[in-house]
Every structure is written in C-alpha cells, then in structure tokens.
Amino acid sequence: MRIEKRFYDLAKAQWDEIEKEVRQEEESRTEAEREIERLKTRKELQEIYRKGEEYASKWKRLPDEKQIQLFHKITEQALWIAESISCNIIVEEKENSLGKIILESGCFVLPSLGNRAIHKVFSNLFLAANDACVDISSAGLCKIEFCFWLYQEVPANKAT
C-alpha cells in the first residue's frame, strides 16, 4: 500500500499565487499609495510594540529551576548523541531565559543499536523542547533546532 498526499505542493502553489497577486498589486500602486501603506504599517508596528510593552509591564520572567535542570540533563544527552551519529552541535543558554540545542548534519540516520538509546534521546529532545524547527543551515546542512523556555512568567505584582 502507498498513500501519497502532496499537502506541501498544494500550499506552495497557493502561496506562490498569493505572492504573484501581491507583487502585481504593489507594481500597480502609485508612489502616494505606497507612502500611505508605509505609514499604515508603521502605525500598526507601533501599536504592536505598545501592546508588547504593556504586556511586559504586567508580567515578570523568573528562572524556572526545574526547566533549567531538564535543559542541562538533555544537553548531556544531546552531546552524546551528536558524537554517536557524527553531527555538529551548538548549545546556547541565555541568562536562564532561553536554551537552544542545534544539531547539524548532511542527513540524520538513527541506527538501531540494540537498546535504541539514540531514538530515545531524539524523542526526549522533541518532547522536552518548547519549539523545534527543521531547516537547512547556511552551510547547506540539515539543521534541527530545539528551543527551551527556561523561565516562568508570573504577574509582576507577585514577583518578589
């Protein structure tokens, strides 16, 4: 049995059509219309920034020791897996707020080595991360980036 659905191809075709329409619309605008659009966009960005400032004033980020410990534990596992499957690894931790583990390789092959430990570590990375992104690096390698939130947000009036 073979099941094949081309969801990416359909979405890409729709996105390309939208881009074409936007490009045609932009080309048909006068300079005055473009300036009006720029001003509108600037106002919208200012409003987004204002709302972000308002939100930030109501909440405070505090280090989450449990998440930090989990990040350190999973970092050890990621270092082991990187060596085991010969891939590049970058680990970053920014002031107890965000942790990143980035794996890069020409391809990712997860061999079955008896106890399947490599599979378990990869599963742990995906399950523990708050966000994961699979992409192509600037060097043309397959890149998997795992992001970990190492904080908890609490109301600013309760953060002491």
PDB file of C-alpha atoms in Angstrom:
ATOM      1  CA  MET A   1       0.000   0.000   0.000  1.00  0.00           C
ATOM      2  CA  ARG A   2       1.160   3.526  -0.748  1.00  0.00           C
ATOM      3  CA  ILE A   3      -0.506   6.712   0.413  1.00  0.00           C
ATOM      4  CA  GLU A   4       0.703   9.939  -1.092  1.00  0.00           C
ATOM      5  CA  LYS A   5      -0.722  13.354  -0.312  1.00  0.00           C
ATOM      6  CA  ARG A   6       1.007  16.471  -1.626  1.00  0.00           C
ATOM      7  CA  PHE A   7      -0.041  18.971   1.028  1.00  0.00           C
ATOM      8  CA  TYR A   8       3.209  20.929   0.756  1.00  0.00           C
ATOM      9  CA  ASP A   9       2.910  21.166  -3.022  1.00  0.00           C
ATOM     10  CA  LEU A  10      -0.674  22.452  -2.729  1.00  0.00           C
ATOM     11  CA  ALA A  11       0.222  25.002  -0.048  1.00  0.00           C
ATOM     12  CA  LYS A  12       3.285  26.134  -2.024  1.00  0.00           C
ATOM     13  CA  ALA A  13       1.196  26.650  -5.171  1.00  0.00           C
ATOM     14  CA  GLN A  14      -1.334  28.693  -3.199  1.00  0.00           C
ATOM     15  CA  TRP A  15       1.431  30.735  -1.565  1.00  0.00           C
ATOM     16  CA  ASP A  16       3.072  31.378  -4.958  1.00  0.00           C
ATOM     17  CA  GLU A  17      -0.268  32.596  -6.332  1.00  0.00           C
ATOM     18  CA  ILE A  18      -0.734  34.948  -3.374  1.00  0.00           C
ATOM     19  CA  GLU A  19       2.807  36.287  -3.809  1.00  0.00           C
ATOM     20  CA  LYS A  20       2.140  36.889  -7.511  1.00  0.00           C
ATOM     21  CA  GLU A  21      -1.082  38.799  -6.737  1.00  0.00           C
ATOM     22  CA  VAL A  22       0.656  40.910  -4.075  1.00  0.00           C
ATOM     23  CA  ARG A  23       3.547  41.661  -6.423  1.00  0.00           C
ATOM     24  CA  GLN A  24       1.142  42.720  -9.198  1.00  0.00           C
ATOM     25  CA  GLU A  25      -0.835  44.873  -6.764  1.00  0.00           C
ATOM     26  CA  GLU A  26       2.347  46.506  -5.473  1.00  0.00           C
ATOM     27  CA  GLU A  27       3.574  47.232  -9.012  1.00  0.00           C
ATOM     28  CA  SER A  28       0.274  48.911  -9.899  1.00  0.00           C
ATOM     29  CA  ARG A  29       0.351  51.301  -6.897  1.00  0.00           C
ATOM     30  CA  THR A  30       1.350  54.909  -7.202  1.00  0.00           C
ATOM     31  CA  GLU A  31       4.104  56.347  -5.014  1.00  0.00           C
ATOM     32  CA  ALA A  32       1.470  58.172  -2.937  1.00  0.00           C
ATOM     33  CA  GLU A  33      -0.369  54.886  -2.298  1.00  0.00           C
ATOM     34  CA  ARG A  34       2.920  53.224  -1.308  1.00  0.00           C
ATOM     35  CA  GLU A  35       3.643  56.016   1.179  1.00  0.00           C
ATOM     36  CA  ILE A  36       0.159  55.646   2.701  1.00  0.00           C
ATOM     37  CA  GLU A  37       0.789  51.887   3.073  1.00  0.00           C
ATOM     38  CA  ARG A  38       4.189  52.515   4.708  1.00  0.00           C
ATOM     39  CA  LEU A  39       2.627  54.925   7.207  1.00  0.00           C
ATOM     40  CA  LYS A  40      -0.155  52.454   7.961  1.00  0.00           C
ATOM     41  CA  THR A  41       2.389  49.669   8.505  1.00  0.00           C
ATOM     42  CA  ARG A  42       4.485  51.929  10.767  1.00  0.00           C
ATOM     43  CA  LYS A  43       1.399  52.749  12.888  1.00  0.00           C
ATOM     44  CA  GLU A  44       0.488  49.060  13.138  1.00  0.00           C
ATOM     45  CA  LEU A  45       4.036  48.202  14.256  1.00  0.00           C
ATOM     46  CA  GLN A  46       3.963  50.967  16.859  1.00  0.00           C
ATOM     47  CA  GLU A  47       0.688  49.570  18.214  1.00  0.00           C
ATOM     48  CA  ILE A  48       2.144  46.058  18.378  1.00  0.00           C
ATOM     49  CA  TYR A  49       5.195  47.418  20.192  1.00  0.00           C
ATOM     50  CA  ARG A  50       2.954  49.363  22.627  1.00  0.00           C
ATOM     51  CA  LYS A  51       0.909  46.232  23.393  1.00  0.00           C
ATOM     52  CA  GLY A  52       4.122  44.259  23.937  1.00  0.00           C
ATOM     53  CA  GLU A  53       5.375  46.888  26.388  1.00  0.00           C
ATOM     54  CA  GLU A  54       2.021  46.828  28.174  1.00  0.00           C
ATOM     55  CA  TYR A  55       2.129  43.039  28.459  1.00  0.00           C
ATOM     56  CA  ALA A  56       5.739  43.083  29.652  1.00  0.00           C
ATOM     57  CA  SER A  57       4.880  45.564  32.388  1.00  0.00           C
ATOM     58  CA  LYS A  58       2.231  43.180  33.781  1.00  0.00           C
ATOM     59  CA  TRP A  59       4.385  40.033  33.761  1.00  0.00           C
ATOM     60  CA  LYS A  60       7.832  39.153  35.008  1.00  0.00           C
ATOM     61  CA  ARG A  61      10.033  36.262  33.913  1.00  0.00           C
ATOM     62  CA  LEU A  62      11.652  34.256  36.660  1.00  0.00           C
ATOM     63  CA  PRO A  63      14.170  31.440  36.156  1.00  0.00           C
ATOM     64  CA  ASP A  64      12.471  28.025  36.271  1.00  0.00           C
ATOM     65  CA  GLU A  65      14.940  25.787  38.083  1.00  0.00           C
ATOM     66  CA  LYS A  66      13.122  22.621  37.017  1.00  0.00           C
ATOM     67  CA  GLN A  67      13.346  23.596  33.321  1.00  0.00           C
ATOM     68  CA  ILE A  68      16.984  24.663  33.714  1.00  0.00           C
ATOM     69  CA  GLN A  69      17.878  21.286  35.258  1.00  0.00           C
ATOM     70  CA  LEU A  70      15.985  19.475  32.489  1.00  0.00           C
ATOM     71  CA  PHE A  71      17.838  21.534  29.876  1.00  0.00           C
ATOM     72  CA  HIS A  72      21.213  20.657  31.412  1.00  0.00           C
ATOM     73  CA  LYS A  73      20.300  16.964  31.540  1.00  0.00           C
ATOM     74  CA  ILE A  74      19.074  16.894  27.947  1.00  0.00           C
ATOM     75  CA  THR A  75      22.185  18.839  26.872  1.00  0.00           C
ATOM     76  CA  GLU A  76      24.354  15.983  28.157  1.00  0.00           C
ATOM     77  CA  GLN A  77      22.244  13.522  26.172  1.00  0.00           C
ATOM     78  CA  ALA A  78      22.428  15.722  23.061  1.00  0.00           C
ATOM     79  CA  LEU A  79      26.223  15.933  23.304  1.00  0.00           C
ATOM     80  CA  TRP A  80      26.353  12.132  23.490  1.00  0.00           C
ATOM     81  CA  ILE A  81      24.029  11.707  20.509  1.00  0.00           C
ATOM     82  CA  ALA A  82      25.986  14.264  18.449  1.00  0.00           C
ATOM     83  CA  GLU A  83      29.159  12.273  18.954  1.00  0.00           C
ATOM     84  CA  SER A  84      27.374   8.966  18.341  1.00  0.00           C
ATOM     85  CA  ILE A  85      25.901   9.967  14.989  1.00  0.00           C
ATOM     86  CA  SER A  86      28.725  12.362  13.999  1.00  0.00           C
ATOM     87  CA  CYS A  87      26.781  15.600  13.746  1.00  0.00           C
ATOM     88  CA  ASN A  88      27.667  19.168  14.663  1.00  0.00           C
ATOM     89  CA  ILE A  89      26.132  20.566  17.828  1.00  0.00           C
ATOM     90  CA  ILE A  90      25.710  24.028  19.267  1.00  0.00           C
ATOM     91  CA  VAL A  91      24.310  24.544  22.762  1.00  0.00           C
ATOM     92  CA  GLU A  92      23.363  28.032  23.918  1.00  0.00           C
ATOM     93  CA  GLU A  93      21.872  29.250  27.177  1.00  0.00           C
ATOM     94  CA  LYS A  94      20.904  32.891  27.514  1.00  0.00           C
ATOM     95  CA  GLU A  95      20.717  34.185  31.088  1.00  0.00           C
ATOM     96  CA  ASN A  96      18.359  31.469  32.305  1.00  0.00           C
ATOM     97  CA  SER A  97      15.695  32.570  29.831  1.00  0.00           C
ATOM     98  CA  LEU A  98      16.213  30.554  26.664  1.00  0.00           C
ATOM     99  CA  GLY A  99      18.145  27.406  25.885  1.00  0.00           C
ATOM    100  CA  LYS A 100      18.923  26.122  22.398  1.00  0.00           C
ATOM    101  CA  ILE A 101      20.341  22.880  21.107  1.00  0.00           C
ATOM    102  CA  ILE A 102      21.166  22.897  17.407  1.00  0.00           C
ATOM    103  CA  LEU A 103      22.149  19.726  15.554  1.00  0.00           C
ATOM    104  CA  GLU A 104      23.535  19.889  12.002  1.00  0.00           C
ATOM    105  CA  SER A 105      24.467  17.136   9.587  1.00  0.00           C
ATOM    106  CA  GLY A 106      24.308  16.166   5.938  1.00  0.00           C
ATOM    107  CA  CYS A 107      21.489  13.846   6.985  1.00  0.00           C
ATOM    108  CA  PHE A 108      20.270  12.249  10.181  1.00  0.00           C
ATOM    109  CA  VAL A 109      20.440   8.482  10.326  1.00  0.00           C
ATOM    110  CA  LEU A 110      19.324   6.940  13.594  1.00  0.00           C
ATOM    111  CA  PRO A 111      20.750   3.425  13.645  1.00  0.00           C
ATOM    112  CA  SER A 112      19.197   0.647  15.697  1.00  0.00           C
ATOM    113  CA  LEU A 113      21.939  -0.145  18.169  1.00  0.00           C
ATOM    114  CA  GLY A 114      20.290  -2.818  20.253  1.00  0.00           C
ATOM    115  CA  ASN A 115      18.750  -0.722  23.028  1.00  0.00           C
ATOM    116  CA  ARG A 116      17.670   2.108  20.709  1.00  0.00           C
ATOM    117  CA  ALA A 117      19.160   4.747  23.040  1.00  0.00           C
ATOM    118  CA  ILE A 118      19.682   7.203  20.173  1.00  0.00           C
ATOM    119  CA  HIS A 119      15.975   7.011  19.317  1.00  0.00           C
ATOM    120  CA  LYS A 120      15.075   7.686  22.949  1.00  0.00           C
ATOM    121  CA  VAL A 121      17.320  10.756  23.128  1.00  0.00           C
ATOM    122  CA  PHE A 122      15.879  12.160  19.897  1.00  0.00           C
ATOM    123  CA  SER A 123      12.381  11.572  21.268  1.00  0.00           C
ATOM    124  CA  ASN A 124      13.362  13.298  24.522  1.00  0.00           C
ATOM    125  CA  LEU A 125      14.641  16.307  22.591  1.00  0.00           C
ATOM    126  CA  PHE A 126      11.389  16.690  20.674  1.00  0.00           C
ATOM    127  CA  LEU A 127       9.217  16.068  23.730  1.00  0.00           C
ATOM    128  CA  ALA A 128      11.129  18.342  26.117  1.00  0.00           C
ATOM    129  CA  ALA A 129      11.612  21.271  23.723  1.00  0.00           C
ATOM    130  CA  ASN A 130       9.065  24.054  23.649  1.00  0.00           C
ATOM    131  CA  ASP A 131       9.734  24.574  19.941  1.00  0.00           C
ATOM    132  CA  ALA A 132      11.573  22.569  17.290  1.00  0.00           C
ATOM    133  CA  CYS A 133      12.484  23.646  13.781  1.00  0.00           C
ATOM    134  CA  VAL A 134      13.930  21.525  10.981  1.00  0.00           C
ATOM    135  CA  ASP A 135      15.630  23.649   8.352  1.00  0.00           C
ATOM    136  CA  ILE A 136      18.633  23.924   6.055  1.00  0.00           C
ATOM    137  CA  SER A 137      21.636  25.704   7.606  1.00  0.00           C
ATOM    138  CA  SER A 138      23.599  28.439   5.853  1.00  0.00           C
ATOM    139  CA  ALA A 139      26.219  25.759   5.119  1.00  0.00           C
ATOM    140  CA  GLY A 140      23.595  23.639   3.338  1.00  0.00           C
ATOM    141  CA  LEU A 141      23.330  21.067   6.120  1.00  0.00           C
ATOM    142  CA  CYS A 142      20.152  19.665   7.584  1.00  0.00           C
ATOM    143  CA  LYS A 143      19.596  21.542  10.849  1.00  0.00           C
ATOM    144  CA  ILE A 144      17.322  20.704  13.771  1.00  0.00           C
ATOM    145  CA  GLU A 145      16.959  23.474  16.338  1.00  0.00           C
ATOM    146  CA  PHE A 146      15.364  22.784  19.722  1.00  0.00           C
ATOM    147  CA  CYS A 147      14.332  25.749  21.909  1.00  0.00           C
ATOM    148  CA  PHE A 148      13.677  25.507  25.622  1.00  0.00           C
ATOM    149  CA  TRP A 149      11.993  28.196  27.726  1.00  0.00           C
ATOM    150  CA  LEU A 150      13.967  28.313  30.966  1.00  0.00           C
ATOM    151  CA  TYR A 151      11.628  30.710  32.731  1.00  0.00           C
ATOM    152  CA  GLN A 152       8.152  31.011  34.068  1.00  0.00           C
ATOM    153  CA  GLU A 153       6.017  34.101  33.751  1.00  0.00           C
ATOM    154  CA  VAL A 154       4.337  35.404  36.883  1.00  0.00           C
ATOM    155  CA  PRO A 155       2.281  38.545  37.472  1.00  0.00           C
ATOM    156  CA  ALA A 156       4.662  41.462  38.061  1.00  0.00           C
ATOM    157  CA  ASN A 157       2.957  42.378  41.329  1.00  0.00           C
ATOM    158  CA  LYS A 158       3.684  38.866  42.728  1.00  0.00           C
ATOM    159  CA  ALA A 159       7.327  38.664  41.595  1.00  0.00           C
ATOM    160  CA  THR A 160       9.401  39.320  44.663  1.00  0.00           C
TER     161      THR A 160
END
